[in-house]
GROMACS .gro file of C-alpha atoms in nm:
model
  270
    1MET     CA    1  -1.268  -0.015   1.465
    2SER     CA    2  -1.198  -0.372   1.364
    3THR     CA    3  -0.922  -0.604   1.263
    4ALA     CA    4  -0.864  -0.868   1.002
    5ARG     CA    5  -0.603  -1.130   1.080
    6ILE     CA    6  -0.402  -1.319   0.820
    7GLN     CA    7  -0.265  -1.627   1.001
    8PRO     CA    8  -0.008  -1.864   0.848
    9THR     CA    9   0.083  -2.217   0.951
   10VAL     CA   10   0.455  -2.157   0.935
   11THR     CA   11   0.760  -2.079   1.147
   12ALA     CA   12   0.967  -1.767   1.123
   13ALA     CA   13   1.103  -1.481   1.329
   14CYS     CA   14   1.016  -1.116   1.357
   15VAL     CA   15   1.300  -0.893   1.474
   16LEU     CA   16   1.348  -0.527   1.390
   17SER     CA   17   1.709  -0.410   1.381
   18SER     CA   18   1.827  -0.179   1.658
   19THR     CA   19   1.939   0.062   1.385
   20ILE     CA   20   1.580   0.124   1.282
   21LYS     CA   21   1.469   0.152   1.644
   22HIS     CA   22   1.731   0.404   1.746
   23ARG     CA   23   1.703   0.612   1.431
   24PHE     CA   24   1.332   0.671   1.456
   25GLY     CA   25   1.291   0.685   1.833
   26LEU     CA   26   1.021   0.420   1.837
   27THR     CA   27   0.786   0.382   2.129
   28SER     CA   28   0.570   0.098   2.249
   29LEU     CA   29   0.200   0.097   2.319
   30HIS     CA   30  -0.057  -0.174   2.372
   31LEU     CA   31  -0.363  -0.155   2.151
   32PRO     CA   32  -0.708  -0.220   2.296
   33THR     CA   33  -0.770  -0.585   2.373
   34ASN     CA   34  -0.976  -0.812   2.153
   35ASN     CA   35  -1.282  -0.776   2.377
   36SER     CA   36  -1.256  -0.396   2.379
   37ALA     CA   37  -1.534  -0.196   2.220
   38ALA     CA   38  -1.266  -0.026   2.011
   39PHE     CA   39  -1.229  -0.335   1.799
   40ARG     CA   40  -1.459  -0.592   1.641
   41ARG     CA   41  -1.231  -0.868   1.520
   42GLN     CA   42  -1.280  -1.029   1.185
   43ARG     CA   43  -1.059  -1.335   1.148
   44ILE     CA   44  -0.939  -1.438   0.808
   45LYS     CA   45  -0.730  -1.753   0.794
   46ARG     CA   46  -0.509  -1.819   0.499
   47ASN     CA   47  -0.238  -2.082   0.457
   48LEU     CA   48   0.085  -1.915   0.361
   49THR     CA   49   0.438  -2.045   0.317
   50VAL     CA   50   0.735  -1.855   0.453
   51SER     CA   51   1.087  -1.984   0.411
   52MET     CA   52   1.290  -1.854   0.704
   53SER     CA   53   1.601  -1.974   0.888
   54ALA     CA   54   1.464  -1.899   1.234
   55THR     CA   55   1.265  -2.153   1.431
   56SER     CA   56   1.039  -1.948   1.659
   57ALA     CA   57   0.679  -1.895   1.556
   58LEU     CA   58   0.606  -1.575   1.366
   59ASP     CA   59   0.315  -1.385   1.515
   60PRO     CA   60   0.106  -1.172   1.279
   61LEU     CA   61   0.247  -0.824   1.233
   62GLU     CA   62   0.002  -0.563   1.360
   63ILE     CA   63  -0.059  -0.281   1.115
   64CYS     CA   64  -0.283   0.024   1.143
   65VAL     CA   65  -0.449   0.112   0.813
   66LYS     CA   66  -0.715   0.352   0.690
   67ALA     CA   67  -1.070   0.230   0.738
   68SER     CA   68  -1.328   0.238   0.463
   69VAL     CA   69  -1.569   0.533   0.474
   70THR     CA   70  -1.836   0.348   0.278
   71VAL     CA   71  -1.848  -0.004   0.429
   72PRO     CA   72  -1.790  -0.098   0.795
   73ASP     CA   73  -1.488  -0.311   0.882
   74LYS     CA   74  -1.322  -0.284   0.542
   75LEU     CA   75  -0.989  -0.153   0.423
   76GLY     CA   76  -0.988   0.210   0.310
   77ASP     CA   77  -0.836   0.385   0.011
   78CYS     CA   78  -0.481   0.477   0.123
   79PRO     CA   79  -0.230   0.377  -0.151
   80PHE     CA   80   0.055   0.388   0.101
   81CYS     CA   81  -0.123   0.138   0.325
   82GLN     CA   82  -0.179  -0.087   0.027
   83ARG     CA   83   0.189  -0.063  -0.062
   84VAL     CA   84   0.285  -0.209   0.276
   85LEU     CA   85   0.011  -0.471   0.262
   86LEU     CA   86   0.127  -0.573  -0.085
   87THR     CA   87   0.478  -0.618   0.051
   88LEU     CA   88   0.348  -0.838   0.332
   89GLU     CA   89   0.140  -1.041   0.087
   90GLU     CA   90   0.420  -1.086  -0.167
   91LYS     CA   91   0.653  -1.199   0.113
   92ASN     CA   92   0.385  -1.432   0.252
   93LEU     CA   93   0.401  -1.270   0.596
   94PRO     CA   94   0.106  -1.289   0.835
   95TYR     CA   95  -0.054  -0.962   0.943
   96ASP     CA   96  -0.335  -0.830   1.158
   97MET     CA   97  -0.503  -0.511   1.033
   98LYS     CA   98  -0.637  -0.244   1.267
   99PHE     CA   99  -0.884  -0.023   1.082
  100VAL     CA  100  -0.850   0.343   1.182
  101ASP     CA  101  -1.117   0.605   1.113
  102LEU     CA  102  -0.900   0.895   0.997
  103GLY     CA  103  -1.197   1.131   1.023
  104ASN     CA  104  -1.226   1.059   1.395
  105LYS     CA  105  -0.886   0.935   1.510
  106PRO     CA  106  -0.901   0.748   1.841
  107GLU     CA  107  -0.683   0.853   2.132
  108TRP     CA  108  -0.491   0.524   2.140
  109PHE     CA  109  -0.387   0.573   1.778
  110LEU     CA  110  -0.266   0.930   1.832
  111LYS     CA  111  -0.058   0.811   2.128
  112LEU     CA  112   0.136   0.567   1.914
  113ASN     CA  113   0.159   0.808   1.618
  114ALA     CA  114   0.121   1.175   1.707
  115GLU     CA  115   0.101   1.275   1.339
  116GLY     CA  116  -0.207   1.058   1.302
  117LYS     CA  117  -0.093   0.909   0.972
  118VAL     CA  118  -0.114   0.557   0.838
  119PRO     CA  119   0.031   0.305   0.778
  120VAL     CA  120   0.191   0.224   1.112
  121ILE     CA  121   0.325  -0.124   1.180
  122LYS     CA  122   0.439  -0.293   1.498
  123PHE     CA  123   0.776  -0.468   1.510
  124GLU     CA  124   0.813  -0.643   1.845
  125GLU     CA  125   0.697  -0.369   2.088
  126ASN     CA  126   0.785  -0.080   1.860
  127TRP     CA  127   0.563   0.110   1.616
  128VAL     CA  128   0.710   0.224   1.285
  129SER     CA  129   0.548   0.472   1.047
  130ASP     CA  130   0.616   0.579   0.686
  131SER     CA  131   0.573   0.329   0.404
  132ASP     CA  132   0.931   0.385   0.282
  133VAL     CA  133   1.077   0.294   0.622
  134ILE     CA  134   0.838   0.003   0.674
  135THR     CA  135   0.900  -0.162   0.337
  136GLN     CA  136   1.277  -0.119   0.373
  137ALA     CA  137   1.267  -0.285   0.716
  138LEU     CA  138   1.057  -0.571   0.581
  139GLU     CA  139   1.302  -0.624   0.295
  140GLU     CA  140   1.598  -0.632   0.534
  141LYS     CA  141   1.442  -0.872   0.783
  142PHE     CA  142   1.248  -1.092   0.541
  143PRO     CA  143   1.459  -1.101   0.223
  144ASP     CA  144   1.273  -1.391   0.056
  145PRO     CA  145   1.136  -1.343  -0.195
  146PRO     CA  146   1.354  -1.042  -0.278
  147LEU     CA  147   1.175  -0.724  -0.382
  148ALA     CA  148   1.470  -0.483  -0.388
  149ILE     CA  149   1.526  -0.290  -0.708
  150PRO     CA  150   1.847  -0.142  -0.858
  151PRO     CA  151   1.885   0.229  -0.775
  152GLU     CA  152   1.879   0.325  -1.143
  153LYS     CA  153   1.526   0.186  -1.175
  154ALA     CA  154   1.387   0.298  -0.840
  155SER     CA  155   1.251   0.626  -0.976
  156VAL     CA  156   1.078   0.481  -1.283
  157GLY     CA  157   0.721   0.610  -1.289
  158SER     CA  158   0.774   0.814  -0.974
  159LYS     CA  159   0.627   1.135  -1.119
  160ILE     CA  160   0.304   0.978  -1.242
  161PHE     CA  161   0.122   1.022  -0.912
  162SER     CA  162   0.195   1.394  -0.873
  163THR     CA  163   0.098   1.471  -1.231
  164PHE     CA  164  -0.220   1.267  -1.187
  165ILE     CA  165  -0.314   1.480  -0.884
  166GLY     CA  166  -0.241   1.799  -1.077
  167PHE     CA  167  -0.467   1.693  -1.362
  168LEU     CA  168  -0.742   1.572  -1.127
  169LYS     CA  169  -0.751   1.906  -0.943
  170SER     CA  170  -0.734   2.115  -1.260
  171LYS     CA  171  -1.033   2.323  -1.361
  172ASP     CA  172  -0.869   2.456  -1.679
  173PRO     CA  173  -0.853   2.214  -1.976
  174GLY     CA  174  -0.575   2.416  -2.132
  175ASP     CA  175  -0.338   2.447  -1.837
  176GLY     CA  176  -0.109   2.164  -1.948
  177THR     CA  177  -0.177   1.928  -1.657
  178GLU     CA  178  -0.322   1.658  -1.880
  179GLN     CA  179  -0.022   1.674  -2.111
  180ALA     CA  180   0.215   1.655  -1.814
  181LEU     CA  181   0.047   1.332  -1.705
  182LEU     CA  182   0.054   1.194  -2.061
  183ASP     CA  183   0.426   1.270  -2.085
  184GLU     CA  184   0.497   1.072  -1.769
  185LEU     CA  185   0.276   0.784  -1.878
  186SER     CA  186   0.443   0.783  -2.220
  187ALA     CA  187   0.789   0.759  -2.064
  188PHE     CA  188   0.666   0.474  -1.845
  189ASN     CA  189   0.513   0.302  -2.148
  190ASP     CA  190   0.853   0.312  -2.320
  191HIS     CA  191   1.027   0.171  -2.013
  192ILE     CA  192   0.788  -0.124  -1.982
  193LYS     CA  193   0.812  -0.189  -2.355
  194GLU     CA  194   1.189  -0.226  -2.327
  195ASN     CA  195   1.216  -0.376  -1.978
  196GLY     CA  196   0.878  -0.530  -1.885
  197PRO     CA  197   0.652  -0.682  -1.796
  198PHE     CA  198   0.745  -0.522  -1.462
  199ILE     CA  199   0.966  -0.224  -1.379
  200ASN     CA  200   1.264  -0.447  -1.303
  201GLY     CA  201   1.197  -0.708  -1.568
  202GLU     CA  202   1.035  -1.048  -1.526
  203LYS     CA  203   0.967  -1.032  -1.152
  204VAL     CA  204   0.764  -0.792  -0.944
  205SER     CA  205   0.965  -0.554  -0.725
  206ALA     CA  206   0.918  -0.295  -0.453
  207ALA     CA  207   0.883  -0.027  -0.722
  208ASP     CA  208   0.579  -0.205  -0.868
  209LEU     CA  209   0.420  -0.239  -0.525
  210ALA     CA  210   0.460   0.136  -0.471
  211LEU     CA  211   0.331   0.239  -0.815
  212GLY     CA  212   0.049  -0.013  -0.856
  213PRO     CA  213  -0.184   0.136  -0.592
  214LYS     CA  214  -0.130   0.484  -0.735
  215LEU     CA  215  -0.225   0.370  -1.084
  216TYR     CA  216  -0.534   0.207  -0.936
  217HIS     CA  217  -0.636   0.541  -0.786
  218LEU     CA  218  -0.556   0.718  -1.113
  219GLU     CA  219  -0.777   0.484  -1.315
  220ILE     CA  220  -1.076   0.508  -1.081
  221ALA     CA  221  -1.057   0.878  -0.992
  222LEU     CA  222  -0.995   1.011  -1.344
  223GLY     CA  223  -1.253   0.777  -1.488
  224HIS     CA  224  -1.513   0.899  -1.241
  225TYR     CA  225  -1.440   1.270  -1.218
  226LYS     CA  226  -1.311   1.343  -1.568
  227ASN     CA  227  -1.439   1.052  -1.778
  228TRP     CA  228  -1.074   0.998  -1.870
  229LEU     CA  229  -0.907   0.669  -1.963
  230ILE     CA  230  -0.552   0.559  -2.036
  231PRO     CA  231  -0.512   0.616  -2.412
  232GLU     CA  232  -0.493   0.318  -2.645
  233SER     CA  233  -0.165   0.465  -2.766
  234LEU     CA  234  -0.007   0.349  -2.438
  235PRO     CA  235  -0.059  -0.030  -2.463
  236TYR     CA  236   0.227  -0.120  -2.232
  237VAL     CA  237   0.089   0.097  -1.952
  238LYS     CA  238  -0.247  -0.074  -1.995
  239SER     CA  239  -0.095  -0.424  -1.994
  240TYR     CA  240   0.118  -0.335  -1.691
  241MET     CA  241  -0.186  -0.220  -1.497
  242LYS     CA  242  -0.377  -0.535  -1.591
  243GLU     CA  243  -0.085  -0.750  -1.477
  244ILE     CA  244  -0.047  -0.572  -1.142
  245PHE     CA  245  -0.419  -0.544  -1.066
  246SER     CA  246  -0.479  -0.916  -1.131
  247ARG     CA  247  -0.218  -1.040  -0.882
  248ASP     CA  248  -0.364  -1.217  -0.580
  249SER     CA  249  -0.176  -0.979  -0.351
  250PHE     CA  250  -0.343  -0.681  -0.517
  251VAL     CA  251  -0.690  -0.832  -0.517
  252ASN     CA  252  -0.652  -0.909  -0.145
  253THR     CA  253  -0.551  -0.552  -0.054
  254ARG     CA  254  -0.726  -0.317  -0.295
  255ALA     CA  255  -0.971  -0.052  -0.179
  256LEU     CA  256  -1.331  -0.044  -0.290
  257PRO     CA  257  -1.381   0.188  -0.590
  258GLU     CA  258  -1.640   0.379  -0.386
  259ASP     CA  259  -1.375   0.456  -0.125
  260VAL     CA  260  -1.127   0.575  -0.387
  261ILE     CA  261  -1.391   0.807  -0.533
  262ALA     CA  262  -1.487   0.940  -0.191
  263GLY     CA  263  -1.125   0.983  -0.091
  264TRP     CA  264  -1.042   1.210  -0.385
  265LEU     CA  265  -1.356   1.425  -0.363
  266PRO     CA  266  -1.193   1.695  -0.143
  267LYS     CA  267  -0.914   1.737  -0.401
  268VAL     CA  268  -1.165   1.772  -0.681
  269MET     CA  269  -1.381   2.020  -0.489
  270GLY     CA  270  -1.090   2.216  -0.341
   0.00000   0.00000   0.00000
């Protein structure tokens, strides 16, 4: 296990609302220390700028993420982990990643999250799981820059991921799974054409940070296992993906293609 720390030279505050704490029954647990054999720390220093009203120093937020299965001490292929990391990056918040081997989950990790799922992030002394809950809490406590999206646009592109999985797993070319995916991509293409370049217009939003990692998995997995590419007839989907994938936040948090391919192999073989 190892960590990668993103350390800013800024001031801010990190406080999780008691509402979140009480609702999810959060518990506290100390991770192994820096000199523990459980971790080999990899420090990455980056100058970030956070505009906050508080004056106390903001410590890096600790976050447990999937470890790579192909390269030691690298981020793995979980799109939900990347969603949270993208949120942290876009909000210029410092974070400290703890890489968890999901094939051999350590005891300390299961104690803080009995379900054994990632991502899990630490707010003060409390651990919070579920990317929906985490990103909502980050938006509430660190509203600048704003990433919230109007409710009427929150579900745009939300069915692409499930139809992608259906097509990837399919062994029957005529079962309609490819067409189901194309229908969802076509609807998304129309939305971006009328509203783009992002889901909510000119600025990136939480919806883009949720969908972007899933489209990254779609492109790599379908390209590898089915030799399938986004059709040229969907130019706005292609331009959207190029725009998202080229953002610094995405480049800093994307999984290795080899990990994405390895991660989807059980689905393909199942």
